[in-house]
Coordinates of C-alpha atoms in Angstrom, one line a residue:
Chain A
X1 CA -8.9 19.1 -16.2
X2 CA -6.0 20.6 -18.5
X3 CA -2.4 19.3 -18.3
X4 CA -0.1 21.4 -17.0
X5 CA 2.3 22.9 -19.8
X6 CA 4.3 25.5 -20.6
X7 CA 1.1 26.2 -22.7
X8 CA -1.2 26.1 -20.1
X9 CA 0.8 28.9 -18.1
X10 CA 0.9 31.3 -21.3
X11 CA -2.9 30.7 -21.7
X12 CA -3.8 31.4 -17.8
X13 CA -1.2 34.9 -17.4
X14 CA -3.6 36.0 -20.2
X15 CA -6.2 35.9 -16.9
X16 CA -3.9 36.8 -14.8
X17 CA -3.9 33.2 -13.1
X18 CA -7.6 33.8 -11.8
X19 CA -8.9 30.7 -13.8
X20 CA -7.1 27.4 -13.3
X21 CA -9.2 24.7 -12.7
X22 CA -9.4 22.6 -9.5
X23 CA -6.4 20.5 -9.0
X24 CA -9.1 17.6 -8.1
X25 CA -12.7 16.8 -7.6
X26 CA -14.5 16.7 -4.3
X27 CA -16.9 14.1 -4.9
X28 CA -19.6 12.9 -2.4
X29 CA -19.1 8.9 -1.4
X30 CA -20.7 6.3 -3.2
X31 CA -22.4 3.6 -1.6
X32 CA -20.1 1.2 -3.5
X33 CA -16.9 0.7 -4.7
X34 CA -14.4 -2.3 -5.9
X35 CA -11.3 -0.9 -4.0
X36 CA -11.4 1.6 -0.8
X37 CA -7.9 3.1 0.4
X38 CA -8.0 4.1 3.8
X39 CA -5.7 7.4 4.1
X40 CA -5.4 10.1 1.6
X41 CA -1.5 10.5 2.5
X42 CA 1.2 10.0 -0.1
X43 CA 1.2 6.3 0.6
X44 CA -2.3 5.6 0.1
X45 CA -2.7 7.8 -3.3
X46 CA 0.1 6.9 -4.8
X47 CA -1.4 3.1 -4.2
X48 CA -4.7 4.7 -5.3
X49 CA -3.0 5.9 -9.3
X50 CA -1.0 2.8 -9.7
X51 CA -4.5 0.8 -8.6
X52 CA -6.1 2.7 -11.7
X53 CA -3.2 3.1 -13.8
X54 CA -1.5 -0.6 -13.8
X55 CA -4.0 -2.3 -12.5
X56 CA -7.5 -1.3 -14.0
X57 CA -8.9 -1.5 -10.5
X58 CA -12.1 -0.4 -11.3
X59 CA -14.0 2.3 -9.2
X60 CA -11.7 3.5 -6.7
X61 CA -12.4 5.7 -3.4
X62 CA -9.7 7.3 -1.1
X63 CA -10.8 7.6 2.0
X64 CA -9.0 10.8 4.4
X65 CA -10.3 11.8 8.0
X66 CA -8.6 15.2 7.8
X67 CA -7.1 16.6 4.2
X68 CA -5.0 15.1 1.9
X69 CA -1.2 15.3 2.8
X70 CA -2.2 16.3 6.4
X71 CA -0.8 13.8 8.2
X72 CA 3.1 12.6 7.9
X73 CA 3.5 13.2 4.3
X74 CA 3.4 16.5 5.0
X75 CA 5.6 16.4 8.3
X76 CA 8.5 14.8 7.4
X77 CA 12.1 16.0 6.6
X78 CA 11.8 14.8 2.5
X79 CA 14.8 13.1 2.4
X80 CA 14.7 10.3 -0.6
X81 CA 17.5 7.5 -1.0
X82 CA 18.0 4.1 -1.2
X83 CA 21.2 2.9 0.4
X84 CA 19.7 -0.1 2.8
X85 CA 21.7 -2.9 3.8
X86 CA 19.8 -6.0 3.4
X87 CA 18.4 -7.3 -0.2
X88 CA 15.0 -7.4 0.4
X89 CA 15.0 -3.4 1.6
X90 CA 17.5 -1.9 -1.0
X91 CA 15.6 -3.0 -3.5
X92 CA 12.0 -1.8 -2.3
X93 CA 13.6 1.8 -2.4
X94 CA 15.5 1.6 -5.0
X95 CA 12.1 0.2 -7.2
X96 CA 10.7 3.7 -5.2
X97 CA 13.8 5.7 -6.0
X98 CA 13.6 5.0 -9.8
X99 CA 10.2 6.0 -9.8
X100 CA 11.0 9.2 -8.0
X101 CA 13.3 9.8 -11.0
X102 CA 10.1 10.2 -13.6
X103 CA 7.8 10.9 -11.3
X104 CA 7.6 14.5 -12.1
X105 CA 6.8 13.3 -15.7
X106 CA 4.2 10.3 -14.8
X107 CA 2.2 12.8 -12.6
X108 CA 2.1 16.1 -14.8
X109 CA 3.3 17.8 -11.5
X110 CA 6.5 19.4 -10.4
X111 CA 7.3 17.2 -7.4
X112 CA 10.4 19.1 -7.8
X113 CA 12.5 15.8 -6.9
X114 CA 16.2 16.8 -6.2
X115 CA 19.0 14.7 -6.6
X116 CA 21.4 16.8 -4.5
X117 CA 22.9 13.8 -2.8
X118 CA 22.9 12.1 0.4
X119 CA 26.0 11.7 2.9
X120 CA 25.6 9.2 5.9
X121 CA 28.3 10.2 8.3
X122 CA 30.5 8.0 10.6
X123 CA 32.4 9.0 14.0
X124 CA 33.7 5.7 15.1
X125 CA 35.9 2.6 13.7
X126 CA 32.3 0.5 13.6
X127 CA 30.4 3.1 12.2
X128 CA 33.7 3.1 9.5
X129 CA 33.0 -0.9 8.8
X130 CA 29.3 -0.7 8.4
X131 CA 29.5 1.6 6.2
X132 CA 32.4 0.4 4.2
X133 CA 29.9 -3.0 4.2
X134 CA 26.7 -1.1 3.7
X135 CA 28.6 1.1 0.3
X136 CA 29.8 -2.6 -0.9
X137 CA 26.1 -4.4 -0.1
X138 CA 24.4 -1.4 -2.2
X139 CA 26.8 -1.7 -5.3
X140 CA 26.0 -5.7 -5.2
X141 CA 22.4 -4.1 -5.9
X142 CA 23.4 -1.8 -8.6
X143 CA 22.4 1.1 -6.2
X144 CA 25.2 3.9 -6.5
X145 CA 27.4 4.4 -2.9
X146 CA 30.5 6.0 -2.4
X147 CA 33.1 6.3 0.3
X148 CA 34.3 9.5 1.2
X149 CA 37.1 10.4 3.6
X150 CA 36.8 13.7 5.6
X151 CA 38.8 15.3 3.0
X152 CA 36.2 14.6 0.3
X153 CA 33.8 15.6 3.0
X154 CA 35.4 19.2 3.3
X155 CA 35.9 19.6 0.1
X156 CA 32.1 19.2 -0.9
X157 CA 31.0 21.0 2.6
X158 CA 33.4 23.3 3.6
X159 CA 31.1 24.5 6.3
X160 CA 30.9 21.1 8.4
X161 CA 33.5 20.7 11.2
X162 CA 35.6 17.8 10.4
X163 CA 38.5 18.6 12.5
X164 CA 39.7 15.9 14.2
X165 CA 39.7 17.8 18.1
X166 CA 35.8 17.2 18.2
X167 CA 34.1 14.6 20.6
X168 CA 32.8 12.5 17.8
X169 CA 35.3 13.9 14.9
X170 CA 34.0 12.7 11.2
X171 CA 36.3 9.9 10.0
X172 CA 33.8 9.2 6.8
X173 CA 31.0 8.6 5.0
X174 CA 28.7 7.2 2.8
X175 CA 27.4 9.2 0.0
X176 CA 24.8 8.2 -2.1
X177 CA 24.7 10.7 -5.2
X178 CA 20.9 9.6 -6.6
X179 CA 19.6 10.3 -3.4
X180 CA 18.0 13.6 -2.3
X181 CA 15.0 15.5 -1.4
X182 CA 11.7 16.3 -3.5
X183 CA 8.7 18.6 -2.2
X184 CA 6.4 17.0 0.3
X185 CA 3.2 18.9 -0.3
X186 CA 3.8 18.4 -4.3
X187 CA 4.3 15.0 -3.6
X188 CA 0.7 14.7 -2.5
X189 CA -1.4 16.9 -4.5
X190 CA 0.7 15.6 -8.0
X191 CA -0.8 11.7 -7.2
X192 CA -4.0 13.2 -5.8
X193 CA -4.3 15.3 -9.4
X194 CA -2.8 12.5 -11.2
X195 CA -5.4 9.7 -9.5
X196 CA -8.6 12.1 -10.0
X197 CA -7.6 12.3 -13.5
X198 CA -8.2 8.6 -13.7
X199 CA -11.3 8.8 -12.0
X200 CA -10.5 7.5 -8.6
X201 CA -12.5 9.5 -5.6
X202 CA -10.4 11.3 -2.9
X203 CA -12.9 11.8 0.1
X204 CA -11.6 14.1 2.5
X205 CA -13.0 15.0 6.3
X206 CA -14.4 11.0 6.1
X207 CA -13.1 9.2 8.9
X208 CA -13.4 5.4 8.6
X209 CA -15.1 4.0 12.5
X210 CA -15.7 0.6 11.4
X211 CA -14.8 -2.1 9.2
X212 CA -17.3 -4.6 8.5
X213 CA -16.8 -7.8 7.7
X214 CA -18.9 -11.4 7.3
X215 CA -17.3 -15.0 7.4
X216 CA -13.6 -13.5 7.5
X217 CA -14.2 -11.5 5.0
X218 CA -14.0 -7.7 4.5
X219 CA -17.4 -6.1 3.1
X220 CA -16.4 -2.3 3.6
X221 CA -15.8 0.1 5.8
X222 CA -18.2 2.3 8.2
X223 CA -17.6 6.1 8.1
X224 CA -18.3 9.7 9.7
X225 CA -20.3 9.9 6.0
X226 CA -22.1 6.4 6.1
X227 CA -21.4 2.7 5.1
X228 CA -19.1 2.6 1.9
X229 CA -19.3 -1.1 0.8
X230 CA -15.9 -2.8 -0.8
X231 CA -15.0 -6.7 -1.6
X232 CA -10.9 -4.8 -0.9
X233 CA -10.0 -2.4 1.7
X234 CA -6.3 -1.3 2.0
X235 CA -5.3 0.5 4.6
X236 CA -2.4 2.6 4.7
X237 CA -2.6 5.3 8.0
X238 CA 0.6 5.0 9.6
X239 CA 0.9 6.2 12.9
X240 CA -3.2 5.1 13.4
X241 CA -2.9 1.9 11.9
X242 CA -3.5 -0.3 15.3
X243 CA -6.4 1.8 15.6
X244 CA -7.8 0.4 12.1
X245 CA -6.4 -3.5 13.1
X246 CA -8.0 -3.1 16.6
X247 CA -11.6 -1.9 14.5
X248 CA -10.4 -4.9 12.2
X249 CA -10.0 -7.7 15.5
X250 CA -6.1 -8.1 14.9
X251 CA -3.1 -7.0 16.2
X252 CA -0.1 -5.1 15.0
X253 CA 3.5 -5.2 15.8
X254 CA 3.8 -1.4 15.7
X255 CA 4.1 1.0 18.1
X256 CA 3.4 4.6 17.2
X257 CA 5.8 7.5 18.4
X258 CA 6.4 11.0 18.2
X259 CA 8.8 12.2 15.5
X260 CA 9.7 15.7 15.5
X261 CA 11.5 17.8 13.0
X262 CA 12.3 21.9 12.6
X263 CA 13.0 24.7 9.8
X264 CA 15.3 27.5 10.3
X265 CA 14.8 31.2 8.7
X266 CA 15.9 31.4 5.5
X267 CA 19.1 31.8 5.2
X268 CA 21.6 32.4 1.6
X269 CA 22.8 28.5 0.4
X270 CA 25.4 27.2 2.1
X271 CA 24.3 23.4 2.3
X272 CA 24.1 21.3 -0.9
X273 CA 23.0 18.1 0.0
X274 CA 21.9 16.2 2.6
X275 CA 24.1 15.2 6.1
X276 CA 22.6 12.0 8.1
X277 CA 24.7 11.2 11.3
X278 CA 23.2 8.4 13.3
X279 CA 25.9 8.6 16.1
X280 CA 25.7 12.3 17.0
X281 CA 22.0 11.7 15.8
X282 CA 21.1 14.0 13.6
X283 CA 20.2 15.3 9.7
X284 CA 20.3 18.2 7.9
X285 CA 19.3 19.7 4.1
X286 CA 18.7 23.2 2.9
X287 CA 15.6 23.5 1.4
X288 CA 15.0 25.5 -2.1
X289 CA 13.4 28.5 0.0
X290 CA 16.8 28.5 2.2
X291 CA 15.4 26.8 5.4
X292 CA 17.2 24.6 7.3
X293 CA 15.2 21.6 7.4
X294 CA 16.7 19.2 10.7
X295 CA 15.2 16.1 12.3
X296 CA 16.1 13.4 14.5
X297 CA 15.3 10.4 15.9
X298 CA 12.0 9.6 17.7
X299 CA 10.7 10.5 21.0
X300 CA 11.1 7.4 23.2
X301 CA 7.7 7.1 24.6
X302 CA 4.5 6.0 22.6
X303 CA 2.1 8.5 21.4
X304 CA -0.8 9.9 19.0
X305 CA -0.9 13.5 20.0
X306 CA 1.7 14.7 17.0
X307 CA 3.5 16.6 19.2
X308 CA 6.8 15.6 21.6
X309 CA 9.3 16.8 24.0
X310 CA 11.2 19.4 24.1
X311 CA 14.8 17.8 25.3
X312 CA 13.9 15.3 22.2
X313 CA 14.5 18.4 20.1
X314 CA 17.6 20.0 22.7
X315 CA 20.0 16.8 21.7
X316 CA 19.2 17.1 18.3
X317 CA 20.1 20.9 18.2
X318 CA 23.1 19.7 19.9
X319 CA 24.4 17.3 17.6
X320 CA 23.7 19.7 14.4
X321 CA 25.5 22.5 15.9
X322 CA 28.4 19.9 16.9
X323 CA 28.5 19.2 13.2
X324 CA 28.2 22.8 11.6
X325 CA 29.4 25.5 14.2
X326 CA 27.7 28.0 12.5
X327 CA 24.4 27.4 12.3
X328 CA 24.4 28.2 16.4
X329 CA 23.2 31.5 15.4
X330 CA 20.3 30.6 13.1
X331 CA 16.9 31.0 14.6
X332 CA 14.5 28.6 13.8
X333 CA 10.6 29.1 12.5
X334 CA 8.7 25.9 12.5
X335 CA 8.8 23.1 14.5
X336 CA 6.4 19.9 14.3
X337 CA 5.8 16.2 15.1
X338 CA 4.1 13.4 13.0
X339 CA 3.1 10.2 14.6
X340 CA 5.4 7.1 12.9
X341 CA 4.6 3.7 13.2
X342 CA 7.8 1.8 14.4
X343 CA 8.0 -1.9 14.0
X344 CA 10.8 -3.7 15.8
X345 CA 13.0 -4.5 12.5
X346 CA 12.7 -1.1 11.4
X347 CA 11.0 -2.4 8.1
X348 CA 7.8 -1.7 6.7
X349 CA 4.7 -4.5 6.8
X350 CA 2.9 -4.7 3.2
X351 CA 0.9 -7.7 3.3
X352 CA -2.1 -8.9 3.4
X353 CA -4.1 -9.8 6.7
X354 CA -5.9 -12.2 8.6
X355 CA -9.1 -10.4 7.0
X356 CA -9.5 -11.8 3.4
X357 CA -9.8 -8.6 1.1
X358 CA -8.5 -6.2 3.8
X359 CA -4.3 -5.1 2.9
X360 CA -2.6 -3.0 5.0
X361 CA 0.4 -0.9 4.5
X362 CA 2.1 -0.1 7.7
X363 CA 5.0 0.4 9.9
X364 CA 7.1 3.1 7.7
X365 CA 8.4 4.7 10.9
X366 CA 10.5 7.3 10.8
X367 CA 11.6 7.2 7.2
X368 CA 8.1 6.2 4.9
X369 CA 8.5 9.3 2.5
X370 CA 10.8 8.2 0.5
X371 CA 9.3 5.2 -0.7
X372 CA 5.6 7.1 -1.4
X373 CA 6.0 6.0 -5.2
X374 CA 7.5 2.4 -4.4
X375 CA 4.8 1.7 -1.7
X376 CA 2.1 2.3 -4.1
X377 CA 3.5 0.5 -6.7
X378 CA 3.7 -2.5 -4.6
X379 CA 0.8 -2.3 -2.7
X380 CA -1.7 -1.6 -5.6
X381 CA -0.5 -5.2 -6.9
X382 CA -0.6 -6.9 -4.1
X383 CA -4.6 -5.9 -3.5
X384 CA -5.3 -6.2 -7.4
X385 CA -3.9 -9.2 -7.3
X386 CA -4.0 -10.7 -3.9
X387 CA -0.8 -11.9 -3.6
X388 CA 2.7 -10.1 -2.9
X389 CA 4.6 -8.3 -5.6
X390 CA 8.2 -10.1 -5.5
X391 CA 9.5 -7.1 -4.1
X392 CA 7.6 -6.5 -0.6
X393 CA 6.7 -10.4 -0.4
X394 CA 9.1 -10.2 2.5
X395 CA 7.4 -7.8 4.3
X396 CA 4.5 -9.6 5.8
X397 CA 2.9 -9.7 9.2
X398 CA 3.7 -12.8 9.3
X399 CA 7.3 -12.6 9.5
X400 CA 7.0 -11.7 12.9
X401 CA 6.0 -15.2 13.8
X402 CA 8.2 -17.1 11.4
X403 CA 11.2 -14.9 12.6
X404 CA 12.5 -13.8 9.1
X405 CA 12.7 -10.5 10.3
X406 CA 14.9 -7.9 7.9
X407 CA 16.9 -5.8 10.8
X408 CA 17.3 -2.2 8.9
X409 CA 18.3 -0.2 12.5
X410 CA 21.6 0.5 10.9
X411 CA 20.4 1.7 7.7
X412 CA 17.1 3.3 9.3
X413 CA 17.4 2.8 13.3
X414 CA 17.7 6.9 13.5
X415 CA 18.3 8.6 10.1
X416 CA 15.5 9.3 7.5
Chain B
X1 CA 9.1 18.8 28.6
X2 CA 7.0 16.4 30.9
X3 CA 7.3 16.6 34.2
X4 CA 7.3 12.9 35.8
X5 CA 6.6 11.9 39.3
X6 CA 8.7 9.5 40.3
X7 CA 7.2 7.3 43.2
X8 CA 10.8 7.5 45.1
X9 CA 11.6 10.9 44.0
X10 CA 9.1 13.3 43.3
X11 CA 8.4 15.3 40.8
X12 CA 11.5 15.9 37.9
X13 CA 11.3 16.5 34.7
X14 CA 11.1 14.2 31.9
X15 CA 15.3 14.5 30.8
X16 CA 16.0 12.2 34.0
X17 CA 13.5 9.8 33.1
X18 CA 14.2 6.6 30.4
X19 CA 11.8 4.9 28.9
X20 CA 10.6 1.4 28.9
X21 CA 7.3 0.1 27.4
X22 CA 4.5 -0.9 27.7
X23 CA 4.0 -2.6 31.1
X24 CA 2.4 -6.1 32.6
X25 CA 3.8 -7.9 30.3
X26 CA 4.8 -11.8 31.5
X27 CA 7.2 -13.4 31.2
X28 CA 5.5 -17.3 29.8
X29 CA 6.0 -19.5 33.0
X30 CA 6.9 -22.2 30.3
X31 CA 9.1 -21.4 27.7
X32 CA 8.8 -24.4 26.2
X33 CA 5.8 -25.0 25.5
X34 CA 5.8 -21.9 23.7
X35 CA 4.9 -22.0 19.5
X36 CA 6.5 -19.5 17.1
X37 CA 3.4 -18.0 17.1
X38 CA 3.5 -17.2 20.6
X39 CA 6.5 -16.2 21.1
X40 CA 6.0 -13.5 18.3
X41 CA 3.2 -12.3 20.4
X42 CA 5.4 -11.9 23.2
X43 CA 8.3 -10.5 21.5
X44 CA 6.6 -8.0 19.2
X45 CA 2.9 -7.4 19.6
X46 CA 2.1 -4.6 21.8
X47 CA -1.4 -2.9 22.4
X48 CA -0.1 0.1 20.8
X49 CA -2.7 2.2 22.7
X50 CA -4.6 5.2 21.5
X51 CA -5.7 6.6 25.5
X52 CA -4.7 5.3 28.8
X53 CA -1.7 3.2 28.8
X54 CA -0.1 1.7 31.3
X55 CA 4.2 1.6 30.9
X56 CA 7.2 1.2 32.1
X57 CA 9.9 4.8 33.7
X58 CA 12.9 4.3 35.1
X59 CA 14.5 7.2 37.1
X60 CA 17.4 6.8 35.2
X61 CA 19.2 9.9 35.9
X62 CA 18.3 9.7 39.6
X63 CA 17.3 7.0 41.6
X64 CA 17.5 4.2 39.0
X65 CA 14.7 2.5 39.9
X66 CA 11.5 1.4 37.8
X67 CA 8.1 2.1 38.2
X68 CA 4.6 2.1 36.3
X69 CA 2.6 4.8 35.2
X70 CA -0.7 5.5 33.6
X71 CA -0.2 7.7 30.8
X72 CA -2.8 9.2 28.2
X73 CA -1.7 8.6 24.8
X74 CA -2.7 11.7 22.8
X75 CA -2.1 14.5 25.8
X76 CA 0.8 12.6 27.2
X77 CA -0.8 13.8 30.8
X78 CA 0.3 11.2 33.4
X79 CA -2.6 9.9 35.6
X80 CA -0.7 8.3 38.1
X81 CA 2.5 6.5 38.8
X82 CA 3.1 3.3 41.2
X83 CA 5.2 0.8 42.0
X84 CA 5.9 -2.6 40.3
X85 CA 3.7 -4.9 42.6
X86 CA 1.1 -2.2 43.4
X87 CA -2.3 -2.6 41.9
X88 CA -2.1 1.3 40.8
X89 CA -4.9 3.6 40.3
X90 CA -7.8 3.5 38.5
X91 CA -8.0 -0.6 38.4
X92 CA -11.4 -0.3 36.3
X93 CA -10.8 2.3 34.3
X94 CA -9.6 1.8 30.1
X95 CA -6.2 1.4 29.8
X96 CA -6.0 -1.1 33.2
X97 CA -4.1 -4.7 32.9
X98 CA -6.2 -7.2 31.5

């Protein structure tokens, strides 16, 4: 497989692009491997390279029911940023966000990773002190935050309506200038490329209906193509992952809902970065093509079926076109649900499991995408190494027991 | 949108409707006997269920009051709907109160 280089583009408009190679293999299962990853989404690749890359892992399978990047990696709204409140989360995704930053490099792919900005919006006094505290908790962690008042709001989107006649008028914000929005799909193929290349197996339409274990401990996984055996299985399926810990004889403290988001036509730039309001509940970015990409919060009921309600989608309409007045007349193309894992703190569980050599990776809900890198990172050393990386050694199932819970609704309760 | 059949009310559609979990879950009768590890259970652990589940409405843009329903996960069709202290249909089938 060739790298992709300026090079490589003159030689292949020589054949008029007919002759690039495959991206990746599509190898049949072995009967054995030293690591499996359950989940060919972003999470579970990108756990997959680093595994091979920092970690020598051995011979690595990925295992994917459907196709690669079919599940939430390629249904989300691609926002990237790292402006969390408490310790423990800022610096997950701001490990993820640096990594974001080369990842374009690392993978020999265009993951076309934009820093165009993120603005967290607030409507009320409290929303005002939360994020005055949440801009002051980020700098303590060398993560870049701003304050902006709604004249520096109009001044770098003119089209917003920040008049102060509204019902919930736009008194500030937050704006986090590192933060931004990279290209789902890319995001994907680039670690499934990059992986390959390092000889790991992706193994799509496999479906994992079974895990097997002996004396509490994991011995591999039963699929739709046979037994693969494993002495590490990690599992990282998101909205399907108390499926896997049910197969497993555990419970989660997830709940997986609906999450619904929306393109517009393409329409001529008029929105440079990215608007979050959690009060009028709402977000917003222009993608490259000119879409309007919107999303909201989750539909309140529990579900697999990737699909929600259609007043779930009314309110956030609502609050978008409260916010920019002009958009009312924009039709919109696609519209689409993912299922997200929610646990109760709104933080993600990376941790090992009461299963010796089964990880899982879990409980992203609404806003996983933008730690893809940072997950893997931390998650490939925590199953080379069984033990925690220092940075998602808080995130265990366990916390949920010991009460050390990390409460992130106010950095993550509604805006990803 | 869904429409929900509220056991009071009839049939409306989802927009009036709010809601509330997954149902049948206790209370513990003694809350101090209780370890961290159960009280987690309590708190946070849910079945999560991929099929028939059994949860929690409330009519809250109508009547206000709660009731249970049986509702398939992955086609969000509602197989029933009955009051808190009714048994509730289908008492054998997946899904039912353990």
């Amino acid at each position: 497989m060739s790298r992709y280089s300026i090079f490589s583009l003159a030689r292949n408009a020589l054949s008029y692009h007919e002759n690039w190679g495959r991206a990746w293999r599509s190898p049949a299962p072995s009967r054995e491997y030293d690591v499996v990853i359950v989940g060919a989404g972003g999470h579970g690749l990108a756990t997959a390279y680093y595994l091979a890359r920092e970690h020598n892992a051995g011979r690595i399978a990925v295992l994917e029911k459907g196709w690669l990047g079919g599940g939430n990696t390629g249904r989300n709204t691609t926002i990237v940023r790292s402006n969390y409140l408490w310790d423990e989360a800022a610096l997950l995704y701001e490990k993820s966000l640096k990594l974001w930053e080369g990842l374009s490099q690392d993978l020999n792919y265009n993951v076309m990773f934009s820093q165009r900005g993120v603005m967290n919006l607030g409507h009320n006094l409290q929303d005002l002190r939360d994020i005055y505290r949440r801009c002051s908790a980020n700098r303590l962690n060398g993560i870049d935050a701003e304050f902006l008042t709604p004249e520096d709001i109009k001044r770098k989107v003119p089209i917003m309506d920040t008049s102060p006649h509204t019902r919930y008028p736009v008194l500030g914000a937050s704006f986090q200038p590192r933060g931004g929005v990279a290209r789902h799909d890319a995001v994907a193929w680039g670690f499934a490329r990059a992986a390959d290349r390092l000889g790991v197996d992706i193994i799509q339409n496999c479906e994992v209906t079974g895990i097997l274990r002996e004396a509490g401990r994991v011995k591999g996984v039963q699929t739709s193509r046979g037994t693969i055996l494993a002495p590490k299985v990690g599992v990282v399926v998101a909205g399907h992952c108390g499926v896997l810990a049910e197969m497993a004889g555990f419970r989660l403290p997830v709940e997986s809902h609906p999450l619904q988001a929306f393109v517009s036509e393409p329409i001529k730039p008029v929105l440079h970065t990215v608007i979050m309001s959690n009060a009028v509940h709402g977000y917003v970015s222009q993608s490259d093509k000119g879409e309007l990409v919107i999303g909201a919060g989750i539909d309140s009921y529990t579900g697999y079926g990737q699909r929600g309600s259609f007043n779930t989608i009314e309110g956030n309409v609502a609050a978008i076109v409260a916010l920019f007045p002009m958009f009312s007349r924009v039709r919109m193309m696609r519209q689409w649900g993912g299922i997200v894992d929610t646990c109760p703190d709104a933080c993600p569980i990376i941790s090992k499991t009461p299963v010796e050599g089964l990880y899982f990776n879990c409980g992203w809900g609404t806003g996983g995408f933008k730690a893809t890198p940072g997950s893997g990172w931390v998650f490939a050393h925590t199953i080379a190494r069984d033990e925690p990386h220092a940075l998602n050694a808080a995130f265990t199932i366990d916390r949920f027991h010991t009460g050390a819970l990390i409460d992130e609704h106010g950095a993550a309760g509604v805006a990803h | 949108m869904l429409k929900i059949k509220c056991p009071w009310c009839g049939e409306r559609d989802q927009s009036e409707f709010s809601y509330g979990g997954e149902a049948h879950i206790v209370r513990p009768a003694e809350p101090d006997e209780l370890g961290d590890e159960q009280w987690g259970d309590y708190l946070f652990f849910r079945t999560n269920t991929k099929g028939l589940h059994r949860e929690q409405w409330v009519h809250s843009g109508g009547c206000r009051r709660w009731f249970n329903a049986v509702r398939d996960t992955v086609s969000y069709r509602f197989h029933g709907v009955y009051r808190h202290g009714e048994e509730g249909p289908g008492k054998d089938e997946p899904g039912s109160p353990s």
